[in-house]
Structure formats: structure tokens, C-alpha cells
mmCIF file of C-alpha atoms in Angstrom:
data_model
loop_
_atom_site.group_PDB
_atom_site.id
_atom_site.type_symbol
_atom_site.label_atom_id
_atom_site.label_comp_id
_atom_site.label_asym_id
_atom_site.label_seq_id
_atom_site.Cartn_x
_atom_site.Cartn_y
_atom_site.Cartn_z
ATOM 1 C CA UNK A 1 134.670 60.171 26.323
ATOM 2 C CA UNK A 2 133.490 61.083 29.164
ATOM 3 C CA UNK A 3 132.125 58.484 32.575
ATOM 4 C CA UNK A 4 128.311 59.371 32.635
ATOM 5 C CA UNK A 5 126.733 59.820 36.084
ATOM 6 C CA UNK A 6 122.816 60.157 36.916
ATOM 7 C CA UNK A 7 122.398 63.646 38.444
ATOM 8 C CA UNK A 8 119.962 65.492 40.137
ATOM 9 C CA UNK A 9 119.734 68.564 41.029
ATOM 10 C CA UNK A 10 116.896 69.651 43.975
ATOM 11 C CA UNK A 11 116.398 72.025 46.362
ATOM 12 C CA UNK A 12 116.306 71.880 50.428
ATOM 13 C CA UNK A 13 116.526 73.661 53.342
ATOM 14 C CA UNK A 14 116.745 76.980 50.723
ATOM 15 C CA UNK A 15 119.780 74.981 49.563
ATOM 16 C CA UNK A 16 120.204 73.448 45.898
ATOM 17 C CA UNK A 17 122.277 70.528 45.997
ATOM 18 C CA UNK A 18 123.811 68.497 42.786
ATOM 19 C CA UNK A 19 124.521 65.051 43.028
ATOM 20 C CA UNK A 20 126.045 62.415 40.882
ATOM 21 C CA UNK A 21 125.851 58.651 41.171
ATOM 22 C CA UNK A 22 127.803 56.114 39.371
ATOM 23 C CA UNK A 23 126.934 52.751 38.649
ATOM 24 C CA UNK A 24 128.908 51.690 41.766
ATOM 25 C CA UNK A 25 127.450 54.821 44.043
ATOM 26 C CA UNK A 26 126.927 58.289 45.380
ATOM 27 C CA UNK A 27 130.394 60.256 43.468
ATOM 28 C CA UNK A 28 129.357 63.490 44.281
ATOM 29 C CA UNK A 29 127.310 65.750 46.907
ATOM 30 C CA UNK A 30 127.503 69.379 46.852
ATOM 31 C CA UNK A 31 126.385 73.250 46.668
ATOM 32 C CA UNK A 32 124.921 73.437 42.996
ATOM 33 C CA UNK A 33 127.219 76.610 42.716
ATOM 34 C CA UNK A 34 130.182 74.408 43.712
ATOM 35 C CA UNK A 35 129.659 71.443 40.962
ATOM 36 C CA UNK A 36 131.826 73.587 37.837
ATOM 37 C CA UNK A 37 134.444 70.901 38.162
ATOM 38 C CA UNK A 38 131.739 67.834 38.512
ATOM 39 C CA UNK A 39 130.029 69.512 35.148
ATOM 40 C CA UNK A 40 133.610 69.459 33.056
ATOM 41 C CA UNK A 41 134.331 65.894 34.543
ATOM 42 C CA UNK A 42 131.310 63.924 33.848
ATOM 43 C CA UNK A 43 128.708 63.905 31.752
ATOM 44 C CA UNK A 44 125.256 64.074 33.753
ATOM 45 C CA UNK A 45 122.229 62.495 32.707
ATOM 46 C CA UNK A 46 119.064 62.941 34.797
ATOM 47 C CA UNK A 47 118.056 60.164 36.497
ATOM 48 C CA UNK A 48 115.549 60.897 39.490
ATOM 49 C CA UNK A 49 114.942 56.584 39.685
ATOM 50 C CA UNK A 50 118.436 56.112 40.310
ATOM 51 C CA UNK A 51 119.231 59.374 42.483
ATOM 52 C CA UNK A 52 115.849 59.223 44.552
ATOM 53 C CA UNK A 53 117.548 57.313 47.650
ATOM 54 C CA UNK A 54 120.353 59.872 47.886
ATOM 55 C CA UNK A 55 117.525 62.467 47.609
ATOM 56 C CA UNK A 56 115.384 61.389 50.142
ATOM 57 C CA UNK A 57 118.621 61.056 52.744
ATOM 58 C CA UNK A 58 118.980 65.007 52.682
ATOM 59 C CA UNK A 59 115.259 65.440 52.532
ATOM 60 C CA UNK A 60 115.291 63.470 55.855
ATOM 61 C CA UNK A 61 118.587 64.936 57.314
ATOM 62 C CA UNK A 62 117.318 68.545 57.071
ATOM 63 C CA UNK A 63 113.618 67.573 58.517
ATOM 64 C CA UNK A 64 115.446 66.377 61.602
ATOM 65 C CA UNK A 65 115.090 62.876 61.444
ATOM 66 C CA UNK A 66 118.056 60.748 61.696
ATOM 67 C CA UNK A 67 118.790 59.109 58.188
ATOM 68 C CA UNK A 68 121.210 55.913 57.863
ATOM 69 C CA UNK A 69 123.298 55.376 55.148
ATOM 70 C CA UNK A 70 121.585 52.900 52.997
ATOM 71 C CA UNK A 71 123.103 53.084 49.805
ATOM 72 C CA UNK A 72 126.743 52.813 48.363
ATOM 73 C CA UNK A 73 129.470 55.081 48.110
ATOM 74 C CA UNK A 74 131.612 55.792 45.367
ATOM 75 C CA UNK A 75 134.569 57.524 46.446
ATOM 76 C CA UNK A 76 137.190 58.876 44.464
ATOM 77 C CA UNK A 77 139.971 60.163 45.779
ATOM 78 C CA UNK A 78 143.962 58.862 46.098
ATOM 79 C CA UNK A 79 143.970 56.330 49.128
ATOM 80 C CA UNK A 80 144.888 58.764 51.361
ATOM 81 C CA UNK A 81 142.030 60.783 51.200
ATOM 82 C CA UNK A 82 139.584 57.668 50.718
ATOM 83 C CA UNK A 83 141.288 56.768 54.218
ATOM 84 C CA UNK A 84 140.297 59.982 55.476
ATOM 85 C CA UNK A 85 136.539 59.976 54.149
ATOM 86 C CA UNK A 86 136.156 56.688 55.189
ATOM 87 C CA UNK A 87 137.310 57.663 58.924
ATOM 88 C CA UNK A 88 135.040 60.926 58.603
ATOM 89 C CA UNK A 89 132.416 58.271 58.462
ATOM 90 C CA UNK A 90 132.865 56.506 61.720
ATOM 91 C CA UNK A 91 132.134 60.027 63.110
ATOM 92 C CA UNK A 92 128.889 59.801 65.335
ATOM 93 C CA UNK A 93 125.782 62.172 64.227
ATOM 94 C CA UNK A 94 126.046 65.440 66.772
ATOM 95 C CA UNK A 95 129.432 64.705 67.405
ATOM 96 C CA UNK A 96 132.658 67.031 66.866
ATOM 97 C CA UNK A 97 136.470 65.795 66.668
ATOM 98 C CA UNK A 98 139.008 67.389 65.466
ATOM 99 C CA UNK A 99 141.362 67.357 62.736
ATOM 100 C CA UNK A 100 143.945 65.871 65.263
ATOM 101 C CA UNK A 101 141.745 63.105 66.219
ATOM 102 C CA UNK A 102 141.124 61.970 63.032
ATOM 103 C CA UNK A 103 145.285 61.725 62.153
ATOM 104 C CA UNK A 104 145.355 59.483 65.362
ATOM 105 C CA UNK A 105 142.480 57.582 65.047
ATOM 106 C CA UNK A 106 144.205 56.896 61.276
ATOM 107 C CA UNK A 107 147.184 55.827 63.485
ATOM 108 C CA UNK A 108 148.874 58.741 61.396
ATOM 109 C CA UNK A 109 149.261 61.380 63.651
ATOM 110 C CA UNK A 110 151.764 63.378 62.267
ATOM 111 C CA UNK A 111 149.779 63.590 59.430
ATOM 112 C CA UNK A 112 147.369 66.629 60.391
ATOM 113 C CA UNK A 113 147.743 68.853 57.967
ATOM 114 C CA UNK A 114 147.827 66.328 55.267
ATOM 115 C CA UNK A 115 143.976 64.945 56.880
ATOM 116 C CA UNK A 116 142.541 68.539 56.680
ATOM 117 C CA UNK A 117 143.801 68.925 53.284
ATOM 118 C CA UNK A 118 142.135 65.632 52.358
ATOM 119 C CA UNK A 119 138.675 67.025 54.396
ATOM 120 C CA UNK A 120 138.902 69.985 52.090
ATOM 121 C CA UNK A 121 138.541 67.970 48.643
ATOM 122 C CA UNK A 122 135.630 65.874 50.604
ATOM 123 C CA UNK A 123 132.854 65.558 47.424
ATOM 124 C CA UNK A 124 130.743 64.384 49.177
ATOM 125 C CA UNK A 125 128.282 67.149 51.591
ATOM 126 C CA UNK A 126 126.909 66.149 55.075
ATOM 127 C CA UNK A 127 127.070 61.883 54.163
ATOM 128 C CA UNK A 128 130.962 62.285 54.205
ATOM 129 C CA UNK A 129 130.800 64.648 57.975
ATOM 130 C CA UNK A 130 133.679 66.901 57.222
ATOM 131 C CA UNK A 131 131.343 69.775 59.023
ATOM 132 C CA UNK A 132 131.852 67.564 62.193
ATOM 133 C CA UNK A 133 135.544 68.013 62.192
ATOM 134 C CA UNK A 134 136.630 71.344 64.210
ATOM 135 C CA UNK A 135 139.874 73.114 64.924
ATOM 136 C CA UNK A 136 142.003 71.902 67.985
ATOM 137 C CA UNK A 137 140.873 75.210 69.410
ATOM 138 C CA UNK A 138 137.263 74.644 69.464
ATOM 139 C CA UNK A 139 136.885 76.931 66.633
ATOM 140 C CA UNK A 140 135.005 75.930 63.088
ATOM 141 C CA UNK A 141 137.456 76.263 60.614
ATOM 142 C CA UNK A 142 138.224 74.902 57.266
ATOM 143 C CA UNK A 143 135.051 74.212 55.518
ATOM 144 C CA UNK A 144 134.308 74.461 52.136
ATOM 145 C CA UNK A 145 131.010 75.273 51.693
ATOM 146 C CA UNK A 146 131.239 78.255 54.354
ATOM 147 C CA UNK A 147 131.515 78.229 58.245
ATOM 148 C CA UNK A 148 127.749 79.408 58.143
ATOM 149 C CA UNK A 149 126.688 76.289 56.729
ATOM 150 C CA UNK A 150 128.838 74.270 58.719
ATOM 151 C CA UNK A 151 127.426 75.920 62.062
ATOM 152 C CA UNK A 152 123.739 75.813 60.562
ATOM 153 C CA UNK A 153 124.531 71.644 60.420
ATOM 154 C CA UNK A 154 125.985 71.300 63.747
ATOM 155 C CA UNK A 155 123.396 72.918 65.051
ATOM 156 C CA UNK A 156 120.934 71.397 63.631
ATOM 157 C CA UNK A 157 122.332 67.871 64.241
ATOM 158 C CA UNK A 158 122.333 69.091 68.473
ATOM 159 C CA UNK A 159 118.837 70.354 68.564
ATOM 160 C CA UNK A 160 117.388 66.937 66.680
ATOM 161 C CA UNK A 161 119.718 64.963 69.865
ATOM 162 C CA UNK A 162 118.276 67.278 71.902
ATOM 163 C CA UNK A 163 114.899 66.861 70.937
ATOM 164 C CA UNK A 164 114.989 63.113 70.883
ATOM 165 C CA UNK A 165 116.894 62.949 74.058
ATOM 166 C CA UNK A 166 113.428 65.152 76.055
ATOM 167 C CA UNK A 167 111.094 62.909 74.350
#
């Protein structure tokens, strides 16, 4: 039988995101186009009560305000790449390192390639930063959801600093 999660699906920013939340936390984040494997793991049942907090952080990320994480997450993952999500975290908002920052700060720096595999499976979208994490190069590379939508939440995340920085 399959774990249940309470889903929601909504739309922002002309994006529609799924989500899935376990009984311990936020499981899931993503493109609703991008949730096939989510849909054969789990069984979703609705649940805009228990999803609403999760909601109303992208609702507030992509109307420029500055959300904190105020809710749990549940991530899933081997230890590796729950080591990796959980350093993605410590990322600032408006900030960029790359993918050779984050295998030091892990005190694991040969381990580079084996990091941006691990920011590839990230299940969780903008709450686990994997769009702040560039190439050594400068260049955006590597993310899942498309380089457009990476570049539309870096730049989104500068102009609210910006903003708030003039006023």
C-alpha cells in the first residue's frame, strides 16, 4: 500500500506547482508537469488545511517578499543527498555558490560531481535553493526545471534585495 501525502496543486507566477506533505513535512515541491514519479509513489489526498503553509510560502516568495521557513521538512533522499539539501539550505536568499563550494563547505571536496548529481534529484523547488547553485564558470547550468526558470528566480530574488536595500 501505498504512504498517503496531502497534496495540492495551485497555480503562481503562471506556474502550477504540486506539493506533497507527509505527516512529518513538506516531501515534495515541483513543476505539476514534473510530479509523474510523485503520482506512482504516493497516493495524494487533497488537503488545502494541511498544505496551506507551504502554499502561502510560494505565494509570498513570488510577490517579492522574503518568506522564512516555518514549517518542517521531510526529506527523502540517501544521506548523501539529505547532506547536500540540507547544505543547499544554509545558502543565503540572492546569493549564488557554486557546485564546488558546496563539496567544500560539506568538507567533501572531491566530491563535486557526486553534490551536483545530488542537486539534480532535489524534490523540493525554490525551499531546497538548488537554482542558487551555479557553474564554477559563472554560467547557470544544471537545473532541472529549465535554466529559464532558474534565471527568472535569481533574478527575481536580486531585484526584491535590491528593492529593499533603496528603501
Amino acid at each position: 500500500m501505498k504512504e498517503t501525502l496531502y497534496t495540492q496543486t495551485f497555480e503562481v507566477s503562471d506556474m502550477q506547482i504540486s506539493l506533497g506533505v507527509s505527516d512529518k513535512g513538506l516531501v515534495f515541491a515541483a513543476p505539476s508537469s514534473d510530479c509523474e514519479k510523485e503520482r506512482a509513489t504516493y497516493q495524494w489526498l487533497e488537503d488545502t488545511q494541511v498544505t496551506m503553509p507551504f502554499v502561502q510560502y510560494y505565494q509570498q516568495y513570488f510577490n517579492g517578499q522574503l518568506p522564512t521557513i516555518s514549517f518542517a521538512l521531510d526529506l527523502r533522499g540517501t544521506p548523501f543527498q539529505k547532506q547536500v539539501w540540507e547544505t543547499l539550505l544554509t545558502i543565503d536568499y540572492g546569493q549564488v555558490v557554486t557546485y564546488k563550494d558546496i563539496a567544500q563547505k560539506m568538507k567533501r571536496p572531491s566530491a563535486v560531481r557526486a553534490v551536483a548529481n545530488a542537486i539534480g534529484k532535489n524534490p523540493i523547488l525554490i525551499i531546497v535553493p538548488c537554482h542558487r547553485v551555479i557553474g564554477s564558470n559563472g554560467q547557470l547550468t544544471g537545473f532541472g526545471w529549465g535554466i529559464p526558470l532558474k534565471k527568472k528566480l535569481l533574478t527575481l530574488e536580486k531585484n526584491i534585495l535590491s528593492t529593499r536595500a533603496k528603501g
